[in-house]
Each structure stands twice: as structure tokens, then as C-alpha cells.
PDB file of C-alpha atoms in Angstrom:
ATOM      1  CA  UNK A 793     114.835 133.630  84.075  1.00 72.00           C
ATOM      2  CA  UNK A 794     117.581 131.172  85.007  1.00 79.00           C
ATOM      3  CA  UNK A 795     117.963 130.111  81.374  1.00 82.00           C
ATOM      4  CA  UNK A 796     118.071 133.767  80.330  1.00 74.00           C
ATOM      5  CA  UNK A 797     120.783 134.500  82.898  1.00 75.00           C
ATOM      6  CA  UNK A 798     122.800 131.539  81.632  1.00 80.00           C
ATOM      7  CA  UNK A 799     122.501 132.890  78.096  1.00 78.00           C
ATOM      8  CA  UNK A 800     123.721 136.319  79.211  1.00 73.00           C
ATOM      9  CA  UNK A 801     126.620 134.738  81.094  1.00 77.00           C
ATOM     10  CA  UNK A 802     127.629 132.840  77.965  1.00 80.00           C
ATOM     11  CA  UNK A 803     127.495 135.974  75.819  1.00 76.00           C
ATOM     12  CA  UNK A 804     129.371 138.099  78.355  1.00 73.00           C
ATOM     13  CA  UNK A 805     132.050 135.428  78.726  1.00 78.00           C
ATOM     14  CA  UNK A 806     132.886 136.064  75.051  1.00 78.00           C
ATOM     15  CA  UNK A 807     132.458 139.862  74.976  1.00 74.00           C
ATOM     16  CA  UNK A 808     134.334 140.364  78.243  1.00 75.00           C
ATOM     17  CA  UNK A 809     136.866 137.560  77.908  1.00 80.00           C
ATOM     18  CA  UNK A 810     140.327 138.185  79.357  1.00 84.00           C
ATOM     19  CA  UNK A 811     141.950 138.493  75.952  1.00 88.00           C
ATOM     20  CA  UNK A 812     139.432 141.198  74.967  1.00 84.00           C
ATOM     21  CA  UNK A 813     140.358 143.292  77.997  1.00 85.00           C
ATOM     22  CA  UNK A 814     144.075 142.827  77.314  1.00 89.00           C
ATOM     23  CA  UNK A 815     143.552 143.828  73.670  1.00 90.00           C
ATOM     24  CA  UNK A 816     141.634 146.973  74.633  1.00 88.00           C
ATOM     25  CA  UNK A 817     144.341 147.948  77.123  1.00 90.00           C
ATOM     26  CA  UNK A 818     147.067 147.312  74.534  1.00 92.00           C
ATOM     27  CA  UNK A 819     145.277 149.478  71.948  1.00 92.00           C
ATOM     28  CA  UNK A 820     144.892 152.206  74.565  1.00 92.00           C
ATOM     29  CA  UNK A 821     148.633 152.121  75.243  1.00 92.00           C
ATOM     30  CA  UNK A 822     149.331 152.133  71.480  1.00 93.00           C
ATOM     31  CA  UNK A 823     147.132 155.185  70.918  1.00 92.00           C
ATOM     32  CA  UNK A 824     148.714 156.913  73.922  1.00 92.00           C
ATOM     33  CA  UNK A 825     152.187 156.557  72.412  1.00 92.00           C
ATOM     34  CA  UNK A 826     151.094 157.079  68.791  1.00 90.00           C
ATOM     35  CA  UNK A 827     149.275 160.336  69.615  1.00 89.00           C
ATOM     36  CA  UNK A 828     151.978 161.669  71.900  1.00 89.00           C
ATOM     37  CA  UNK A 829     149.831 161.379  75.040  1.00 89.00           C
ATOM     38  CA  UNK A 830     146.869 163.203  73.491  1.00 87.00           C
ATOM     39  CA  UNK A 831     144.717 162.669  76.597  1.00 84.00           C
ATOM     40  CA  UNK A 832     146.930 165.107  78.517  1.00 84.00           C
ATOM     41  CA  UNK A 833     147.854 167.537  75.746  1.00 84.00           C
ATOM     42  CA  UNK A 834     144.196 168.047  74.838  1.00 81.00           C
ATOM     43  CA  UNK A 835     142.932 168.796  78.340  1.00 80.00           C
ATOM     44  CA  UNK A 836     143.121 172.587  78.004  1.00 82.00           C
ATOM     45  CA  UNK A 837     141.710 172.559  74.480  1.00 81.00           C
ATOM     46  CA  UNK A 838     138.966 170.167  75.538  1.00 79.00           C
ATOM     47  CA  UNK A 839     137.928 172.489  78.349  1.00 81.00           C
ATOM     48  CA  UNK A 840     137.729 175.398  75.902  1.00 83.00           C
ATOM     49  CA  UNK A 841     135.575 173.336  73.520  1.00 81.00           C
ATOM     50  CA  UNK A 842     133.147 172.282  76.252  1.00 80.00           C
ATOM     51  CA  UNK A 843     132.749 175.817  77.587  1.00 80.00           C
ATOM     52  CA  UNK A 844     131.498 176.912  74.159  1.00 78.00           C
ATOM     53  CA  UNK A 845     134.463 178.896  72.876  1.00 81.00           C
ATOM     54  CA  UNK A 846     134.268 177.131  69.507  1.00 79.00           C
ATOM     55  CA  UNK A 847     130.472 176.861  69.250  1.00 78.00           C
ATOM     56  CA  UNK A 848     129.066 177.995  65.917  1.00 76.00           C
ATOM     57  CA  UNK A 849     125.345 177.762  65.252  1.00 74.00           C
ATOM     58  CA  UNK A 850     126.041 177.262  61.531  1.00 73.00           C
ATOM     59  CA  UNK A 851     128.150 174.139  62.107  1.00 73.00           C
ATOM     60  CA  UNK A 852     126.491 170.774  61.363  1.00 68.00           C
ATOM     61  CA  UNK A 853     125.166 168.927  64.373  1.00 69.00           C
ATOM     62  CA  UNK A 854     122.023 168.721  66.468  1.00 73.00           C
ATOM     63  CA  UNK A 855     123.440 169.619  69.910  1.00 79.00           C
ATOM     64  CA  UNK A 856     126.291 171.736  71.239  1.00 81.00           C
ATOM     65  CA  UNK A 857     129.574 170.500  72.696  1.00 80.00           C
ATOM     66  CA  UNK A 858     128.475 170.734  76.324  1.00 85.00           C
ATOM     67  CA  UNK A 859     125.293 168.768  75.657  1.00 85.00           C
ATOM     68  CA  UNK A 860     127.295 166.112  73.808  1.00 82.00           C
ATOM     69  CA  UNK A 861     129.655 165.766  76.773  1.00 82.00           C
ATOM     70  CA  UNK A 862     126.708 165.616  79.173  1.00 85.00           C
ATOM     71  CA  UNK A 863     125.046 162.885  77.109  1.00 81.00           C
ATOM     72  CA  UNK A 864     128.247 160.841  77.218  1.00 79.00           C
ATOM     73  CA  UNK A 865     128.745 161.382  80.963  1.00 80.00           C
ATOM     74  CA  UNK A 866     125.132 160.481  81.712  1.00 79.00           C
ATOM     75  CA  UNK A 867     125.960 156.831  81.054  1.00 72.00           C
ATOM     76  CA  UNK A 868     129.153 156.988  83.127  1.00 74.00           C
ATOM     77  CA  UNK A 869     128.352 158.766  86.376  1.00 75.00           C
ATOM     78  CA  UNK A 870     126.585 156.126  88.428  1.00 69.00           C
ATOM     79  CA  UNK A 871     126.936 153.054  86.238  1.00 69.00           C
ATOM     80  CA  UNK A 872     130.734 153.151  85.971  1.00 72.00           C
ATOM     81  CA  UNK A 873     131.994 155.488  88.672  1.00 78.00           C
ATOM     82  CA  UNK A 874     129.806 154.201  91.506  1.00 79.00           C
ATOM     83  CA  UNK A 875     128.141 150.847  90.813  1.00 76.00           C
ATOM     84  CA  UNK A 876     130.874 149.580  88.474  1.00 80.00           C
ATOM     85  CA  UNK A 877     133.716 150.516  90.815  1.00 86.00           C
ATOM     86  CA  UNK A 878     131.921 149.024  93.814  1.00 85.00           C
ATOM     87  CA  UNK A 879     131.283 145.790  91.917  1.00 83.00           C
ATOM     88  CA  UNK A 880     134.902 145.598  90.713  1.00 87.00           C
ATOM     89  CA  UNK A 881     136.253 146.028  94.244  1.00 91.00           C
ATOM     90  CA  UNK A 882     133.754 143.512  95.624  1.00 90.00           C
ATOM     91  CA  UNK A 883     134.867 140.915  93.056  1.00 87.00           C
ATOM     92  CA  UNK A 884     138.576 141.752  92.717  1.00 89.00           C
ATOM     93  CA  UNK A 885     139.511 143.269  96.057  1.00 92.00           C
ATOM     94  CA  UNK A 886     141.368 146.548  96.712  1.00 93.00           C
ATOM     95  CA  UNK A 887     143.925 145.792  93.981  1.00 93.00           C
ATOM     96  CA  UNK A 888     141.192 146.297  91.368  1.00 92.00           C
ATOM     97  CA  UNK A 889     141.420 150.041  92.042  1.00 93.00           C
ATOM     98  CA  UNK A 890     145.010 150.165  90.787  1.00 94.00           C
ATOM     99  CA  UNK A 891     144.157 148.400  87.542  1.00 90.00           C
ATOM    100  CA  UNK A 892     141.160 150.683  87.035  1.00 90.00           C
ATOM    101  CA  UNK A 893     143.606 153.592  87.307  1.00 91.00           C
ATOM    102  CA  UNK A 894     145.878 152.025  84.688  1.00 89.00           C
ATOM    103  CA  UNK A 895     143.040 151.203  82.306  1.00 88.00           C
ATOM    104  CA  UNK A 896     141.626 154.699  82.799  1.00 88.00           C
ATOM    105  CA  UNK A 897     144.931 156.380  81.906  1.00 88.00           C
ATOM    106  CA  UNK A 898     145.232 154.393  78.661  1.00 89.00           C
ATOM    107  CA  UNK A 899     141.492 154.410  78.071  1.00 88.00           C
ATOM    108  CA  UNK A 900     141.432 158.197  77.772  1.00 89.00           C
ATOM    109  CA  UNK A 901     143.613 157.965  74.654  1.00 91.00           C
ATOM    110  CA  UNK A 902     141.381 155.215  73.280  1.00 90.00           C
ATOM    111  CA  UNK A 903     138.308 157.379  73.876  1.00 87.00           C
ATOM    112  CA  UNK A 904     139.920 160.504  72.428  1.00 88.00           C
ATOM    113  CA  UNK A 905     140.974 158.665  69.284  1.00 90.00           C
ATOM    114  CA  UNK A 906     137.662 156.868  68.722  1.00 89.00           C
ATOM    115  CA  UNK A 907     135.609 160.037  69.221  1.00 85.00           C
ATOM    116  CA  UNK A 908     137.875 162.054  66.923  1.00 87.00           C
ATOM    117  CA  UNK A 909     137.615 159.425  64.185  1.00 91.00           C
ATOM    118  CA  UNK A 910     133.851 159.251  64.680  1.00 89.00           C
ATOM    119  CA  UNK A 911     133.656 162.999  64.097  1.00 85.00           C
ATOM    120  CA  UNK A 912     135.811 162.782  60.964  1.00 90.00           C
ATOM    121  CA  UNK A 913     133.820 159.943  59.394  1.00 91.00           C
ATOM    122  CA  UNK A 914     130.316 160.900  60.545  1.00 88.00           C
ATOM    123  CA  UNK A 915     127.452 161.369  58.102  1.00 84.00           C
ATOM    124  CA  UNK A 916     126.001 164.890  58.111  1.00 80.00           C
ATOM    125  CA  UNK A 917     123.722 164.643  55.083  1.00 80.00           C
ATOM    126  CA  UNK A 918     120.943 165.606  57.496  1.00 77.00           C
ATOM    127  CA  UNK A 919     122.500 168.345  59.697  1.00 72.00           C
ATOM    128  CA  UNK A 920     119.738 168.020  62.297  1.00 71.00           C
ATOM    129  CA  UNK A 921     120.210 164.269  62.582  1.00 74.00           C
ATOM    130  CA  UNK A 922     123.891 163.365  62.100  1.00 77.00           C
ATOM    131  CA  UNK A 923     125.049 159.757  62.249  1.00 81.00           C
ATOM    132  CA  UNK A 924     128.406 158.610  63.514  1.00 85.00           C
ATOM    133  CA  UNK A 925     130.314 156.139  65.607  1.00 88.00           C
ATOM    134  CA  UNK A 926     132.940 153.388  65.304  1.00 91.00           C
ATOM    135  CA  UNK A 927     130.723 151.475  62.849  1.00 92.00           C
ATOM    136  CA  UNK A 928     130.946 154.369  60.394  1.00 92.00           C
ATOM    137  CA  UNK A 929     134.689 154.651  61.012  1.00 93.00           C
ATOM    138  CA  UNK A 930     135.163 150.949  60.247  1.00 92.00           C
ATOM    139  CA  UNK A 931     133.101 151.029  57.065  1.00 91.00           C
ATOM    140  CA  UNK A 932     134.358 154.294  55.585  1.00 91.00           C
ATOM    141  CA  UNK A 933     137.925 154.022  56.865  1.00 91.00           C
ATOM    142  CA  UNK A 934     138.540 150.478  55.661  1.00 92.00           C
ATOM    143  CA  UNK A 935     136.772 151.255  52.362  1.00 92.00           C
ATOM    144  CA  UNK A 936     139.527 153.775  51.641  1.00 91.00           C
ATOM    145  CA  UNK A 937     141.939 150.848  51.801  1.00 91.00           C
ATOM    146  CA  UNK A 938     139.698 148.733  49.533  1.00 91.00           C
ATOM    147  CA  UNK A 939     138.430 146.613  52.447  1.00 93.00           C
ATOM    148  CA  UNK A 940     134.792 147.634  52.226  1.00 91.00           C
ATOM    149  CA  UNK A 941     133.335 144.244  53.119  1.00 92.00           C
ATOM    150  CA  UNK A 942     135.663 143.904  56.093  1.00 94.00           C
ATOM    151  CA  UNK A 943     134.616 147.369  57.247  1.00 92.00           C
ATOM    152  CA  UNK A 944     130.935 146.461  57.016  1.00 93.00           C
ATOM    153  CA  UNK A 945     131.572 143.238  58.954  1.00 95.00           C
ATOM    154  CA  UNK A 946     133.540 145.011  61.701  1.00 93.00           C
ATOM    155  CA  UNK A 947     130.818 147.662  61.934  1.00 92.00           C
ATOM    156  CA  UNK A 948     128.162 144.955  62.210  1.00 94.00           C
ATOM    157  CA  UNK A 949     130.066 143.185  65.011  1.00 91.00           C
ATOM    158  CA  UNK A 950     130.455 146.486  66.851  1.00 91.00           C
ATOM    159  CA  UNK A 951     126.732 147.270  66.608  1.00 91.00           C
ATOM    160  CA  UNK A 952     125.828 143.751  67.750  1.00 89.00           C
ATOM    161  CA  UNK A 953     128.072 143.835  70.810  1.00 85.00           C
ATOM    162  CA  UNK A 954     126.980 147.409  71.557  1.00 85.00           C
ATOM    163  CA  UNK A 955     123.325 146.355  71.609  1.00 86.00           C
ATOM    164  CA  UNK A 956     124.100 143.465  73.944  1.00 82.00           C
ATOM    165  CA  UNK A 957     126.111 145.708  76.265  1.00 79.00           C
ATOM    166  CA  UNK A 958     123.385 148.371  76.218  1.00 79.00           C
ATOM    167  CA  UNK A 959     120.671 145.865  77.094  1.00 79.00           C
ATOM    168  CA  UNK A 960     122.618 144.107  79.842  1.00 75.00           C
ATOM    169  CA  UNK A 961     124.986 146.659  81.365  1.00 71.00           C
ATOM    170  CA  UNK A 962     123.361 149.848  80.157  1.00 72.00           C
ATOM    171  CA  UNK A 963     119.738 149.046  80.938  1.00 79.00           C
ATOM    172  CA  UNK A 964     119.337 145.921  83.060  1.00 81.00           C
ATOM    173  CA  UNK A 965     122.213 146.638  85.433  1.00 78.00           C
ATOM    174  CA  UNK A 966     121.235 150.273  85.976  1.00 80.00           C
ATOM    175  CA  UNK A 967     117.545 149.495  86.460  1.00 84.00           C
ATOM    176  CA  UNK A 968     118.371 146.664  88.882  1.00 84.00           C
ATOM    177  CA  UNK A 969     120.779 148.888  90.795  1.00 81.00           C
ATOM    178  CA  UNK A 970     118.275 151.732  91.165  1.00 85.00           C
ATOM    179  CA  UNK A 971     115.507 149.305  92.169  1.00 88.00           C
ATOM    180  CA  UNK A 972     117.712 147.644  94.795  1.00 87.00           C
ATOM    181  CA  UNK A 973     118.806 150.940  96.340  1.00 84.00           C
ATOM    182  CA  UNK A 974     115.293 152.378  96.264  1.00 89.00           C
ATOM    183  CA  UNK A 975     113.785 149.352  97.994  1.00 88.00           C
ATOM    184  CA  UNK A 976     116.572 149.375 100.576  1.00 87.00           C
ATOM    185  CA  UNK A 977     115.699 152.957 101.495  1.00 88.00           C
ATOM    186  CA  UNK A 978     111.920 152.658 100.995  1.00 88.00           C
ATOM    187  CA  UNK A 979     110.936 148.963 101.384  1.00 86.00           C
ATOM    188  CA  UNK A 980     107.308 149.704 100.467  1.00 87.00           C
ATOM    189  CA  UNK A 981     108.234 150.508  96.851  1.00 88.00           C
ATOM    190  CA  UNK A 982     108.338 147.317  94.726  1.00 90.00           C
ATOM    191  CA  UNK A 983     111.226 146.769  92.321  1.00 89.00           C
ATOM    192  CA  UNK A 984     108.820 146.263  89.421  1.00 89.00           C
ATOM    193  CA  UNK A 985     107.298 149.677  90.091  1.00 90.00           C
ATOM    194  CA  UNK A 986     110.725 151.311  89.979  1.00 90.00           C
ATOM    195  CA  UNK A 987     111.438 149.586  86.672  1.00 89.00           C
ATOM    196  CA  UNK A 988     108.166 150.764  85.139  1.00 92.00           C
ATOM    197  CA  UNK A 989     108.751 154.365  86.218  1.00 91.00           C
ATOM    198  CA  UNK A 990     112.302 154.283  84.834  1.00 89.00           C
ATOM    199  CA  UNK A 991     111.096 152.829  81.532  1.00 89.00           C
ATOM    200  CA  UNK A 992     108.483 155.571  81.135  1.00 92.00           C
ATOM    201  CA  UNK A 993     110.867 158.414  82.002  1.00 89.00           C
ATOM    202  CA  UNK A 994     113.668 157.132  79.765  1.00 86.00           C
ATOM    203  CA  UNK A 995     111.193 156.484  76.950  1.00 89.00           C
ATOM    204  CA  UNK A 996     109.895 160.067  77.102  1.00 88.00           C
ATOM    205  CA  UNK A 997     113.469 161.342  76.691  1.00 87.00           C
ATOM    206  CA  UNK A 998     114.642 158.918  73.993  1.00 85.00           C
ATOM    207  CA  UNK A 999     111.539 159.325  71.821  1.00 86.00           C
ATOM    208  CA  UNK A1000     112.371 163.010  71.553  1.00 81.00           C
ATOM    209  CA  UNK A1001     115.589 162.194  69.713  1.00 79.00           C
ATOM    210  CA  UNK A1002     119.123 163.429  70.228  1.00 79.00           C
ATOM    211  CA  UNK A1003     118.041 167.034  70.792  1.00 83.00           C
ATOM    212  CA  UNK A1004     115.868 166.125  73.771  1.00 86.00           C
ATOM    213  CA  UNK A1005     118.525 163.737  75.087  1.00 85.00           C
ATOM    214  CA  UNK A1006     121.136 166.511  74.882  1.00 86.00           C
ATOM    215  CA  UNK A1007     118.817 169.031  76.543  1.00 88.00           C
ATOM    216  CA  UNK A1008     117.897 166.743  79.441  1.00 89.00           C
ATOM    217  CA  UNK A1009     121.479 165.536  79.902  1.00 87.00           C
ATOM    218  CA  UNK A1010     122.820 169.091  79.798  1.00 88.00           C
ATOM    219  CA  UNK A1011     120.430 169.996  82.619  1.00 89.00           C
ATOM    220  CA  UNK A1012     120.797 166.921  84.858  1.00 89.00           C
ATOM    221  CA  UNK A1013     124.399 165.768  84.421  1.00 88.00           C
ATOM    222  CA  UNK A1014     126.106 168.831  85.996  1.00 89.00           C
ATOM    223  CA  UNK A1015     124.099 168.192  89.181  1.00 90.00           C
ATOM    224  CA  UNK A1016     125.018 164.500  88.997  1.00 87.00           C
ATOM    225  CA  UNK A1017     128.725 165.303  88.678  1.00 87.00           C
ATOM    226  CA  UNK A1018     128.683 167.820  91.541  1.00 90.00           C
ATOM    227  CA  UNK A1019     126.826 165.347  93.779  1.00 89.00           C
ATOM    228  CA  UNK A1020     129.261 162.567  92.840  1.00 88.00           C
ATOM    229  CA  UNK A1021     132.381 164.641  93.572  1.00 90.00           C
ATOM    230  CA  UNK A1022     130.893 166.028  96.787  1.00 94.00           C
ATOM    231  CA  UNK A1023     129.965 162.535  97.993  1.00 90.00           C
ATOM    232  CA  UNK A1024     133.440 161.245  97.156  1.00 90.00           C
ATOM    233  CA  UNK A1025     135.134 164.082  99.033  1.00 94.00           C
ATOM    234  CA  UNK A1026     132.812 163.532 101.994  1.00 96.00           C
ATOM    235  CA  UNK A1027     133.700 159.833 102.153  1.00 93.00           C
ATOM    236  CA  UNK A1028     137.415 160.684 101.994  1.00 93.00           C
ATOM    237  CA  UNK A1029     137.055 163.312 104.712  1.00 96.00           C
ATOM    238  CA  UNK A1030     135.222 160.869 106.976  1.00 95.00           C
ATOM    239  CA  UNK A1031     138.009 158.306 106.532  1.00 94.00           C
ATOM    240  CA  UNK A1032     141.006 160.598 106.173  1.00 94.00           C
ATOM    241  CA  UNK A1033     142.964 158.811 108.908  1.00 94.00           C
ATOM    242  CA  UNK A1034     143.108 155.527 106.944  1.00 94.00           C
ATOM    243  CA  UNK A1035     143.860 156.973 103.490  1.00 94.00           C
ATOM    244  CA  UNK A1036     147.633 156.200 103.628  1.00 94.00           C
ATOM    245  CA  UNK A1037     146.875 152.642 104.744  1.00 94.00           C
ATOM    246  CA  UNK A1038     144.258 152.330 101.992  1.00 93.00           C
ATOM    247  CA  UNK A1039     146.676 153.446  99.250  1.00 94.00           C
ATOM    248  CA  UNK A1040     149.285 150.995 100.533  1.00 94.00           C
ATOM    249  CA  UNK A1041     146.720 148.190 100.503  1.00 95.00           C
ATOM    250  CA  UNK A1042     145.695 149.022  96.926  1.00 95.00           C
ATOM    251  CA  UNK A1043     149.260 148.721  95.610  1.00 94.00           C
ATOM    252  CA  UNK A1044     150.039 145.588  97.644  1.00 93.00           C
ATOM    253  CA  UNK A1045     146.832 143.869  96.513  1.00 93.00           C
ATOM    254  CA  UNK A1046     147.349 144.808  92.876  1.00 92.00           C
ATOM    255  CA  UNK A1047     150.444 142.610  92.593  1.00 89.00           C
ATOM    256  CA  UNK A1048     149.616 139.858  95.054  1.00 83.00           C
TER     257      UNK A1048
END
């Protein structure tokens, strides 16, 4: 296990190197300016899309807009918003909150652009099982500029790093986090047992394909989001007297 952890550390030191984070932030800022702050202009339209105003059963695709959003949020609420934020503050101090704000503001444009391109370049030969993502954007987009091999290579690198991130951050980190919290509340439940139960439940959903994933996510994620917001507001209400001091500390720590 120690050797495996060392291997993961070596891989993550490349994937999450400082220059990679700076490059992602710079691209987010570029897309923000290039698109005319699309992440803010599209808020109203995005809400209309999610609520089903533009749903058409004859359009290609296996799930509706709300289910697609729920599937995307299912990997964010908990892993990023709770465990990820807590870990960032534990490692970087209060100033990490400020930089998460900055990255989030630029990251919305990066997300909007990448998802839009993924929709444009997706493969819908099988309407019930569409394929898309940055790897398709890289291959098809660069092929239009006569850089087909470069597009295939970039798509391959993306898929490789995505698999590594999914295994480590997406699966291992989430399973470890749930097991730790469960054992803290109920010490009699072993961590291995929690992992086995999670593997079975997730497997039952994933084996059903994107339609089952969208259905389950569309049912569970709204409750997750409401619980997350309610818990956040409760924590703020319980500590309302120190909020001004907390905000001051965040800004001071960010530049110290």
C-alpha cells in the first residue's frame, strides 16, 4: 500500500503541478473575456433550459437537461463543496477560500465553454447512447484544422488523466471519506464494509447505463443540494457573530 501511495503521489504531482493549475486558471480567464462573461449572461437561459422549457422528446440524447445537470452535480456536491473545501482550508489556511472563489469565477466560463463544445462535437449516431466530451472536441476540432493526429493524442491524454482522477479523487477519496465519517459516527461499522456496500450500490447504477445514472441522479441530487445549502446556512447562522472577522481573515491570509 505504501508503494501504491507513492505511485499515486508521483502521478498527482504531474497532473496537479502548479503550472497546470495556473494554466487552467489562465484559460478560464481567457474564455471569460473571449465569451463576454458567458457564465453570467447565460444564467437566466441556463435556468430555463434546466427547468425543461426547451425539452423536446424528439431531440437526440438519452436523458433530459435536468437529469444531465443532476448527473454532473452528483460528483460535485460532497466531493468538491464539502470534502474538497475542507481539505483545501486544512492544507492552505483561510486564504485558500479566496482563491477558490477566484478559480470558481473563471472556472464557470471554462466549464460553460467545454460543455458547449462537447455538445457541438458529440457523436449521436446512436441517439439512445450519445458519446461526447473534450476528447471528441480535440479529435474532431483539430481535424478541421488538419491536425488529426494531434487531436487524437490530446484526446488520449485527456482520457488517461481523467481515468487517473476518477480512480483517485472520484472513487478512492469519496469512498475513504464516507468510510471515515461513517466509522466516526458508528464505530462498529468497519471501513471495508462501507467500501463494499458503496461498490455494490454504485455498480448497480452504472451498469444500467446513462439512463439509469440520470434517473437516480435526478432523484437524489435535489435532496443533496437542499441538504448542503441548509447545512451551510445553519453553520453561518450558528457563527453569525464572527462572519465579519472571518471574511477579513480570508482576505488577509490570501495575500500573506
